[in-house]
Coordinates of C-alpha atoms in Angstrom, one line a residue:
Chain V
M1 CA 57.4 -152.4 -42.2
Q2 CA 58.0 -150.7 -38.9
Q3 CA 61.8 -151.0 -39.5
N4 CA 61.5 -149.5 -42.9
A5 CA 59.4 -146.6 -41.6
L6 CA 61.9 -146.0 -38.8
A7 CA 64.8 -146.1 -41.2
Q8 CA 62.9 -143.7 -43.5
R9 CA 62.4 -141.2 -40.6
Q10 CA 65.9 -141.5 -39.4
Q11 CA 67.2 -140.9 -42.9
C12 CA 65.0 -137.8 -43.1
D13 CA 66.3 -136.6 -39.8
R14 CA 69.9 -137.0 -40.9
E15 CA 69.3 -135.2 -44.2
D16 CA 67.4 -132.4 -42.4
A17 CA 70.4 -131.8 -40.0
D18 CA 72.6 -131.6 -43.1
L19 CA 70.2 -129.1 -44.8
L20 CA 70.1 -127.0 -41.7
K21 CA 73.9 -126.8 -41.7
R22 CA 73.9 -125.7 -45.3
I23 CA 71.2 -123.1 -44.5
Q24 CA 73.4 -121.7 -41.8
R25 CA 76.0 -121.2 -44.5
S26 CA 73.4 -119.3 -46.6
D27 CA 72.7 -122.0 -49.1
Q28 CA 69.3 -121.1 -50.6
R29 CA 68.9 -124.4 -52.4
A30 CA 69.0 -126.2 -49.0
L31 CA 66.2 -124.0 -47.7
A32 CA 64.2 -124.7 -50.9
T33 CA 64.6 -128.4 -50.3
L34 CA 63.5 -128.1 -46.7
Y35 CA 60.5 -126.1 -47.8
D36 CA 59.5 -128.6 -50.4
R37 CA 59.7 -131.4 -47.8
Y38 CA 57.8 -129.7 -45.0
A39 CA 55.6 -126.9 -46.3
P40 CA 52.9 -129.5 -47.2
V41 CA 53.0 -130.6 -43.5
F42 CA 53.0 -127.2 -41.9
Y43 CA 50.6 -125.4 -44.2
P44 CA 47.6 -127.6 -43.2
F45 CA 48.9 -127.6 -39.6
A46 CA 48.8 -123.7 -39.5
L47 CA 45.5 -123.8 -41.3
R48 CA 44.2 -126.2 -38.5
I49 CA 45.3 -123.7 -35.8
T50 CA 44.3 -120.4 -37.5
G51 CA 41.3 -121.5 -39.7
S52 CA 42.5 -119.1 -42.5
H53 CA 44.3 -120.0 -45.7
E54 CA 45.8 -116.6 -45.9
V55 CA 47.1 -116.6 -42.4
A56 CA 48.4 -120.2 -42.7
E57 CA 50.4 -119.0 -45.8
E58 CA 51.8 -116.1 -43.7
V59 CA 52.8 -118.6 -40.9
V60 CA 54.7 -120.9 -43.4
H61 CA 56.3 -117.8 -44.9
D62 CA 57.4 -116.5 -41.4
V63 CA 58.7 -119.9 -40.3
F64 CA 61.0 -120.5 -43.3
V65 CA 62.2 -116.9 -43.2
Q66 CA 63.1 -117.4 -39.6
V67 CA 64.9 -120.6 -40.3
W68 CA 66.9 -118.7 -42.9
E69 CA 67.6 -115.8 -40.6
K70 CA 68.0 -117.6 -37.3
G71 CA 68.9 -121.1 -38.2
N72 CA 71.6 -120.9 -35.5
S73 CA 69.0 -120.8 -32.8
Y74 CA 68.3 -124.5 -33.2
A75 CA 69.4 -126.6 -30.3
T76 CA 69.3 -130.3 -29.8
Q77 CA 66.9 -129.9 -26.8
N78 CA 64.4 -128.8 -29.5
G79 CA 64.3 -132.4 -30.8
S80 CA 64.9 -133.1 -34.5
V81 CA 64.8 -130.4 -37.1
Y82 CA 61.3 -131.5 -38.0
A83 CA 60.2 -131.2 -34.3
W84 CA 61.8 -127.7 -34.2
L85 CA 59.9 -126.6 -37.3
A86 CA 56.7 -128.0 -35.8
A87 CA 57.3 -126.0 -32.6
L88 CA 58.1 -122.8 -34.6
S89 CA 55.0 -123.2 -36.8
R90 CA 52.7 -123.8 -33.8
M91 CA 54.1 -120.8 -31.9
K92 CA 53.7 -118.5 -34.9
A93 CA 50.2 -119.7 -35.7
L94 CA 49.1 -119.3 -32.1
E95 CA 50.6 -115.8 -32.0
K96 CA 48.5 -114.9 -35.1
V97 CA 45.4 -116.2 -33.4
R98 CA 46.2 -114.2 -30.2
T99 CA 46.8 -111.0 -32.1
S100 CA 43.6 -111.5 -34.1
N101 CA 41.7 -112.0 -30.9
Q102 CA 43.1 -108.9 -29.3
K103 CA 42.2 -106.9 -32.4
K104 CA 38.8 -108.3 -32.4
K105 CA 38.2 -106.9 -28.9
G106 CA 38.5 -103.4 -30.2
S107 CA 36.4 -103.9 -33.4
D108 CA 33.5 -105.9 -34.8
G109 CA 35.8 -108.0 -37.0
E110 CA 35.9 -111.8 -36.8
A111 CA 38.7 -113.4 -34.8
L112 CA 40.6 -116.4 -36.2
Q113 CA 39.1 -119.7 -35.1
P114 CA 40.7 -123.1 -35.2
R115 CA 39.5 -125.1 -38.2
A116 CA 37.9 -128.4 -37.3
P117 CA 39.3 -131.3 -39.3
L118 CA 37.1 -132.5 -42.1
E119 CA 35.6 -135.9 -41.8
N120 CA 38.2 -138.7 -42.5
E121 CA 40.9 -136.1 -42.8
E122 CA 42.3 -136.6 -39.4
K123 CA 43.0 -139.8 -37.4
Q124 CA 41.7 -142.0 -40.2
G125 CA 44.3 -140.9 -42.7
G126 CA 41.7 -140.3 -45.5
Q127 CA 42.7 -140.8 -49.1
E128 CA 45.4 -138.2 -49.3
T129 CA 48.7 -138.5 -51.0
I130 CA 51.3 -138.4 -48.2
L131 CA 54.2 -136.4 -49.4
V132 CA 56.7 -136.8 -46.6
F133 CA 57.4 -139.6 -44.0
K134 CA 54.9 -141.7 -45.9
G135 CA 55.5 -145.0 -44.2
Y136 CA 56.4 -143.4 -40.9
A137 CA 53.2 -141.3 -40.8
E138 CA 51.2 -144.4 -41.3
E139 CA 53.0 -146.1 -38.4
V140 CA 52.2 -143.0 -36.3
R141 CA 48.6 -143.1 -37.2
N142 CA 48.4 -146.8 -36.2
M143 CA 50.1 -146.2 -33.0
L144 CA 47.9 -143.3 -32.0
K145 CA 44.9 -145.6 -32.1
N146 CA 46.2 -146.6 -28.6
L147 CA 45.3 -143.2 -27.3
S148 CA 41.9 -142.9 -25.7
K149 CA 39.5 -140.3 -27.2
L150 CA 40.0 -138.1 -24.1
E151 CA 43.8 -138.3 -24.2
L152 CA 43.8 -137.3 -27.9
R153 CA 41.2 -134.6 -27.3
L154 CA 43.3 -133.1 -24.5
L155 CA 46.5 -133.1 -26.5
E156 CA 44.7 -131.6 -29.5
L157 CA 43.1 -128.8 -27.4
S158 CA 46.5 -128.0 -25.8
Y159 CA 48.4 -128.3 -29.1
Y160 CA 46.2 -126.7 -31.6
E161 CA 44.3 -124.2 -29.5
G162 CA 47.0 -123.4 -26.9
Q163 CA 44.7 -124.2 -24.0
S164 CA 46.5 -124.5 -20.6
Q165 CA 45.9 -127.4 -18.3
S166 CA 44.0 -125.1 -16.0
D167 CA 41.8 -123.8 -18.9
L168 CA 41.0 -127.4 -19.8
A169 CA 40.1 -128.3 -16.2
R170 CA 37.7 -125.4 -16.1
M171 CA 36.3 -126.0 -19.5
L172 CA 35.8 -129.7 -19.1
R173 CA 35.0 -129.4 -15.3
I174 CA 37.4 -132.1 -14.3
P175 CA 40.2 -131.8 -11.7
L176 CA 43.5 -130.4 -12.9
G177 CA 45.3 -133.4 -11.5
T178 CA 43.2 -135.7 -13.8
I179 CA 44.0 -133.5 -16.8
K180 CA 47.7 -133.6 -16.0
A181 CA 47.6 -137.4 -15.6
K182 CA 45.7 -137.9 -18.8
M183 CA 48.0 -135.6 -20.8
R184 CA 51.1 -137.3 -19.3
R185 CA 49.7 -140.7 -20.3
G186 CA 48.8 -139.5 -23.8
I187 CA 52.3 -138.0 -24.3
Q188 CA 53.8 -141.2 -22.9
K189 CA 52.0 -143.1 -25.6
L190 CA 53.2 -140.7 -28.3
R191 CA 56.7 -141.4 -27.0
Q192 CA 56.3 -145.0 -28.0
A193 CA 56.7 -143.9 -31.7
P194 CA 59.4 -145.8 -33.5
A195 CA 61.8 -142.8 -33.8
Q196 CA 61.4 -142.0 -30.2
E197 CA 62.2 -145.5 -29.2
G198 CA 65.3 -145.4 -31.3
K199 CA 66.5 -142.2 -29.5
R200 CA 66.3 -143.5 -26.0
P201 CA 69.6 -144.5 -24.5
Chain B
M1 CA 73.9 -132.6 -6.6
K2 CA 70.1 -132.5 -7.2
T3 CA 67.9 -134.6 -5.0
E4 CA 65.4 -136.9 -6.6
E5 CA 62.5 -134.6 -5.5
Q6 CA 64.1 -131.5 -7.1
R7 CA 64.6 -133.4 -10.3
H8 CA 61.0 -134.6 -10.2
S9 CA 59.8 -131.0 -9.7
Q10 CA 61.8 -129.7 -12.7
L11 CA 60.7 -132.6 -14.9
E12 CA 57.1 -131.8 -14.0
L13 CA 57.6 -128.4 -15.7
C14 CA 58.8 -129.9 -19.0
I15 CA 55.3 -130.6 -20.3
P16 CA 53.8 -127.2 -19.7
Y17 CA 57.1 -125.7 -21.0
V18 CA 56.9 -127.4 -24.4
F19 CA 53.2 -126.4 -24.7
G20 CA 54.3 -122.8 -24.0
R21 CA 52.1 -122.7 -20.9
L22 CA 54.5 -122.0 -18.0
N23 CA 53.8 -118.7 -16.3
P24 CA 56.7 -116.1 -16.8
G25 CA 58.2 -116.7 -13.3
N26 CA 58.3 -120.5 -13.6
R27 CA 59.5 -120.3 -17.2
K28 CA 62.4 -118.0 -16.2
Q29 CA 63.3 -120.3 -13.4
F30 CA 63.1 -123.4 -15.6
E31 CA 65.2 -121.8 -18.3
A32 CA 67.8 -120.8 -15.7
H33 CA 67.8 -124.5 -14.6
L34 CA 68.4 -125.6 -18.3
E35 CA 71.3 -123.2 -18.5
T36 CA 72.9 -125.1 -15.6
G37 CA 73.2 -127.9 -18.2
C38 CA 70.8 -130.4 -16.8
E39 CA 71.1 -133.2 -19.3
Q40 CA 68.1 -135.1 -18.0
C41 CA 65.7 -132.1 -18.5
K42 CA 67.2 -131.4 -22.0
R43 CA 66.7 -135.0 -23.0
E44 CA 63.2 -134.9 -21.6
L45 CA 62.4 -131.7 -23.6
S46 CA 63.9 -133.1 -26.8
E47 CA 61.7 -136.2 -26.4
L48 CA 58.6 -134.2 -25.6
Y49 CA 59.1 -131.9 -28.6
E50 CA 59.5 -134.9 -30.7
A51 CA 56.5 -136.6 -29.3
I52 CA 54.0 -133.7 -29.8
A53 CA 55.4 -133.0 -33.2
L54 CA 53.8 -136.3 -34.3
L55 CA 50.3 -134.6 -34.2
P56 CA 50.7 -132.6 -37.4
L57 CA 51.4 -135.9 -39.2
L58 CA 47.8 -136.9 -38.6
L59 CA 46.6 -134.1 -40.8
K60 CA 46.1 -134.4 -44.5
Q61 CA 49.2 -133.0 -46.2
E62 CA 48.6 -130.2 -48.6
A63 CA 51.0 -128.0 -50.5
P64 CA 50.6 -124.3 -50.0
P65 CA 49.8 -122.0 -52.9
S66 CA 52.5 -122.2 -55.5
G67 CA 53.5 -118.5 -55.3
L68 CA 54.6 -118.9 -51.7
R69 CA 57.8 -120.7 -52.4
Q70 CA 59.0 -118.0 -54.8
R71 CA 58.0 -115.3 -52.4
I72 CA 60.1 -116.8 -49.6
L73 CA 63.1 -117.3 -51.9
S74 CA 62.8 -113.8 -53.3
R75 CA 62.7 -112.5 -49.8
L76 CA 66.0 -114.3 -49.0
S77 CA 67.7 -112.9 -52.1
S78 CA 66.9 -109.4 -51.1
K79 CA 67.1 -109.9 -47.4
R80 CA 69.7 -107.2 -46.8
S81 CA 67.6 -104.4 -48.3
E82 CA 64.6 -105.8 -46.3
P83 CA 61.8 -104.8 -48.7
P84 CA 58.2 -105.0 -47.5
R85 CA 56.6 -108.4 -48.1
A86 CA 54.8 -108.7 -51.4
A87 CA 51.1 -108.0 -50.7
K88 CA 48.6 -110.4 -52.0
P89 CA 47.0 -109.1 -55.3
I90 CA 43.9 -107.2 -54.6
P91 CA 41.2 -106.5 -57.1
Q92 CA 41.8 -103.2 -59.0
R93 CA 38.9 -101.0 -58.2
G94 CA 39.3 -99.0 -61.3
V95 CA 39.0 -102.1 -63.5
V96 CA 35.8 -103.2 -61.8
E97 CA 34.3 -99.8 -62.1
A98 CA 35.2 -99.6 -65.7
S99 CA 33.6 -102.9 -66.5
V100 CA 30.5 -101.9 -64.6
T101 CA 30.4 -98.6 -66.6
K102 CA 30.8 -100.4 -69.9
A103 CA 28.1 -103.0 -69.1
P104 CA 24.9 -102.8 -71.1
P105 CA 21.8 -101.6 -69.1
R106 CA 20.1 -104.4 -67.2
S107 CA 16.3 -104.8 -66.9
W108 CA 14.8 -104.5 -63.4
Y109 CA 13.9 -108.2 -63.1
L110 CA 17.6 -109.2 -63.5
Y111 CA 18.6 -107.0 -60.5
A112 CA 15.6 -108.3 -58.5
S113 CA 16.8 -111.9 -59.2
I114 CA 20.3 -111.0 -58.1
V115 CA 19.0 -109.5 -54.8
M116 CA 16.8 -112.6 -54.2
G117 CA 19.8 -114.9 -54.9
V118 CA 21.9 -113.0 -52.3
L119 CA 19.1 -113.1 -49.7
L120 CA 18.8 -116.8 -50.3
I121 CA 22.5 -117.4 -49.8
I122 CA 22.5 -115.3 -46.6
S123 CA 19.6 -117.3 -45.1
L124 CA 21.4 -120.5 -46.0
L125 CA 24.6 -119.4 -44.3
F126 CA 22.6 -118.5 -41.2
F127 CA 21.0 -122.0 -41.2
L128 CA 24.3 -123.7 -41.7
N129 CA 26.0 -121.7 -38.9
D130 CA 23.2 -122.7 -36.5
Q131 CA 23.6 -126.4 -37.4
L132 CA 27.4 -126.2 -36.9
R133 CA 27.0 -124.6 -33.5
T134 CA 24.6 -127.3 -32.3
T135 CA 26.9 -130.0 -33.4
G136 CA 29.8 -128.3 -31.7
E137 CA 27.9 -128.1 -28.4
L138 CA 26.9 -131.7 -28.5
E139 CA 30.5 -132.7 -29.2
K140 CA 31.6 -130.6 -26.2
K141 CA 29.0 -132.3 -23.9
L142 CA 30.1 -135.7 -25.1
T143 CA 33.8 -134.9 -24.3
D144 CA 32.7 -133.6 -21.0
L145 CA 30.9 -136.8 -20.2
Q146 CA 33.8 -139.0 -21.4
A147 CA 36.1 -136.9 -19.2
Q148 CA 33.9 -137.5 -16.1
I149 CA 33.7 -141.3 -16.8
Q150 CA 37.4 -141.4 -17.3
E151 CA 38.0 -139.6 -14.0
K152 CA 35.7 -142.0 -12.1
Q153 CA 37.6 -144.9 -13.6
D154 CA 40.9 -143.5 -12.5
I155 CA 39.7 -143.0 -9.0
L156 CA 38.2 -146.5 -8.8
G157 CA 41.5 -147.8 -10.3
I158 CA 43.4 -146.4 -7.4
L159 CA 40.9 -147.4 -4.7
Q160 CA 40.7 -151.0 -5.9
V161 CA 44.3 -151.9 -5.6
Q162 CA 45.2 -154.2 -2.8
K163 CA 47.5 -151.9 -0.9
V164 CA 46.2 -148.3 -0.5
E165 CA 47.4 -145.9 2.1
I166 CA 44.9 -143.4 3.6
L167 CA 45.6 -140.2 5.4
Q168 CA 42.9 -137.9 6.9
L169 CA 43.4 -134.2 6.4
A170 CA 41.9 -131.9 9.1
N171 CA 41.1 -128.2 8.7
M172 CA 43.1 -125.6 10.4
D173 CA 40.3 -123.2 10.9
A174 CA 37.9 -124.0 13.8
G175 CA 35.0 -122.4 12.1
S176 CA 35.3 -124.4 8.9
Q177 CA 33.5 -127.7 8.1
A178 CA 36.2 -128.7 5.6
F179 CA 38.1 -131.9 5.7
G180 CA 39.9 -134.2 3.3
R181 CA 41.6 -137.5 2.7
V182 CA 44.5 -138.7 0.6
F183 CA 44.5 -142.2 -0.8
W184 CA 47.6 -143.4 -2.5
E185 CA 49.1 -146.5 -4.0
P186 CA 52.7 -146.6 -2.7
E187 CA 54.2 -148.6 -5.6
K188 CA 53.0 -146.6 -8.5
R189 CA 52.7 -143.3 -6.5
H190 CA 49.2 -142.7 -7.9
A191 CA 47.0 -140.7 -5.5
V192 CA 43.5 -139.5 -5.1
V193 CA 42.9 -136.4 -2.9
Q194 CA 39.3 -135.9 -1.7
V195 CA 38.2 -132.6 -0.2
V196 CA 34.8 -131.8 1.3
N197 CA 33.4 -128.4 2.1
L198 CA 36.4 -126.4 1.0
I199 CA 35.2 -123.0 -0.1
A200 CA 35.4 -122.2 -3.9
E201 CA 38.7 -120.5 -4.8
P202 CA 38.8 -117.0 -6.4
A203 CA 39.4 -117.0 -10.2
D204 CA 43.1 -116.2 -9.8
K205 CA 43.8 -118.9 -7.2
Q206 CA 43.9 -122.6 -7.0
Y207 CA 44.2 -125.2 -4.2
Q208 CA 47.5 -127.0 -4.2
L209 CA 48.4 -130.3 -2.5
W210 CA 51.9 -130.6 -0.9
L211 CA 53.7 -133.7 0.3
V212 CA 55.8 -133.1 3.4
K213 CA 59.1 -135.0 3.5
E214 CA 62.0 -134.2 5.9
K215 CA 60.1 -131.0 6.9
K216 CA 60.2 -129.8 3.2
Y217 CA 57.1 -129.2 1.2
L218 CA 57.2 -131.0 -2.2
R219 CA 54.8 -129.9 -4.9
V220 CA 52.2 -132.5 -5.9
G221 CA 49.5 -130.8 -7.9
E222 CA 46.7 -128.2 -8.2
F223 CA 43.0 -128.6 -8.3
D224 CA 39.9 -126.5 -8.4
V225 CA 36.9 -126.3 -6.1
N226 CA 33.8 -124.8 -7.5
K227 CA 30.5 -123.7 -5.9
E228 CA 28.5 -126.5 -7.5
K229 CA 30.4 -129.4 -5.8
S230 CA 31.2 -129.7 -2.1
N231 CA 32.9 -133.0 -2.5
V232 CA 35.8 -132.9 -4.9
F233 CA 38.2 -135.7 -6.0
A234 CA 41.5 -135.1 -7.9
V235 CA 43.9 -137.7 -9.3
M236 CA 47.6 -136.9 -8.9
T237 CA 51.1 -138.5 -8.9
L238 CA 53.2 -138.2 -5.8
P239 CA 57.0 -137.5 -5.9
V240 CA 57.5 -140.4 -3.4
G241 CA 55.2 -143.3 -2.5
E242 CA 56.4 -145.2 0.6
R243 CA 54.6 -144.2 3.8
Q244 CA 57.7 -144.1 5.9
E245 CA 59.1 -141.4 3.5
I246 CA 56.1 -139.2 3.9
E247 CA 55.6 -137.1 7.0
G248 CA 52.3 -135.7 5.8
F249 CA 50.2 -133.7 3.3
A250 CA 49.0 -130.2 3.3
I251 CA 46.6 -128.1 1.1
T252 CA 47.1 -124.4 0.6
L253 CA 45.6 -121.8 -1.6
E254 CA 48.1 -120.5 -4.2
P255 CA 48.2 -118.3 -7.3
R256 CA 46.6 -120.1 -10.3
G257 CA 49.1 -122.4 -12.0
G258 CA 50.6 -123.4 -8.6
S259 CA 53.7 -122.3 -6.6
T260 CA 57.0 -124.0 -6.1
Q261 CA 56.8 -123.4 -2.3
P262 CA 53.6 -122.8 -0.2
S263 CA 52.8 -119.1 0.0
G264 CA 49.2 -119.2 1.3
A265 CA 47.9 -120.3 4.7
I266 CA 47.5 -124.1 5.2
Q267 CA 43.8 -125.0 4.7
L268 CA 44.0 -128.8 5.5
R269 CA 46.7 -130.8 7.0
G270 CA 47.4 -134.4 8.0
A271 CA 50.5 -136.2 9.4
T272 CA 51.5 -139.8 9.0
K273 CA 53.1 -140.0 12.5

């Protein structure tokens, strides 16, 4: 099962690299394929960060337009194409939240708020139809059960809400060193994922 | 050639970098380092980006509204003319007004029912909002308590191992009651720093622990001291662990987020020899 999941992920990574090369040569069908594959991942992801369907839609729009316009900016140090898209989506969604918060300071409007996951939606897997990385996503979910609640919470606060380690230390009233150690340990556990194992020399 | 400590210091920056939380100075410095072609840091970054990108896979996948795909593809086709993005359809005011004008006259109790209904919905929303806030506060308290338990377990974990090194830190100001200790496990390089009676730092500053090796100050980590606690413990990882490699430790007050070299006066210091 794990081998199949890993093979599935590696196959996706190879196809994505090929799609990106075609996008760099202005092949619109390649972008449409990449969109069909990943928009269902990054739309709820942007929704989780911004808490707004409309803004999440804007984020996905901006990400794929950027991939089209600046596909050459991808570098191997960004990880796989999927990891790069995830980083772009996160950055754009957090930018929208920051802009909204700044605007809110000058008006009575409501700022964007991260959307809390619905019960059984996150971590448990729920009953959803997984559209991409099906087997691999299940492997990842199983593996993440190794993370303690605190490790996962710290990673989520940093990842989805853009909290710095110092912010977390202040907010949770625990020493910065402990936060750093916990996050490092949490990330270390994430790195045990099958595709990560396969990438190590 | 980079020393092991320099590499450790650069690798330490990889995590805040991928989370986009390095301060501008450190980010610039780190990117300059990447441009030198450090393969170890590039590999580390690639693996970190890959690792944290697993988190979105925990969310329920959901296709965006069907019109979005077409909007993006249309934008690509007409990219060179750069048209403004298609606005989301908004209700046509004229149409609404027209339909209101054409509507037959309503009796007063119909309007009264609508107003009552709206008031009921508003009250319900207030009630729900209050409930959600209470749940959020309880969840935050729970996380807080879990964090404190975890911290204590970490500290105990280090203190319970068979071989623990201890170094006393003395204050450098005769009028101060502050002192400290560093406990560390040489093999795993895990450390606990304890400080007592250090004054709470200003909001833009943080205390930072340094390890002294070959007369050089190596960055270990930052911690906060607040007014509520006079006795503070922080768990950290040292760049080196063997006592003979360590000349001592020092604590300084630095800009929040830490410095690569000490810039503030030394508050506490201890030497192994």
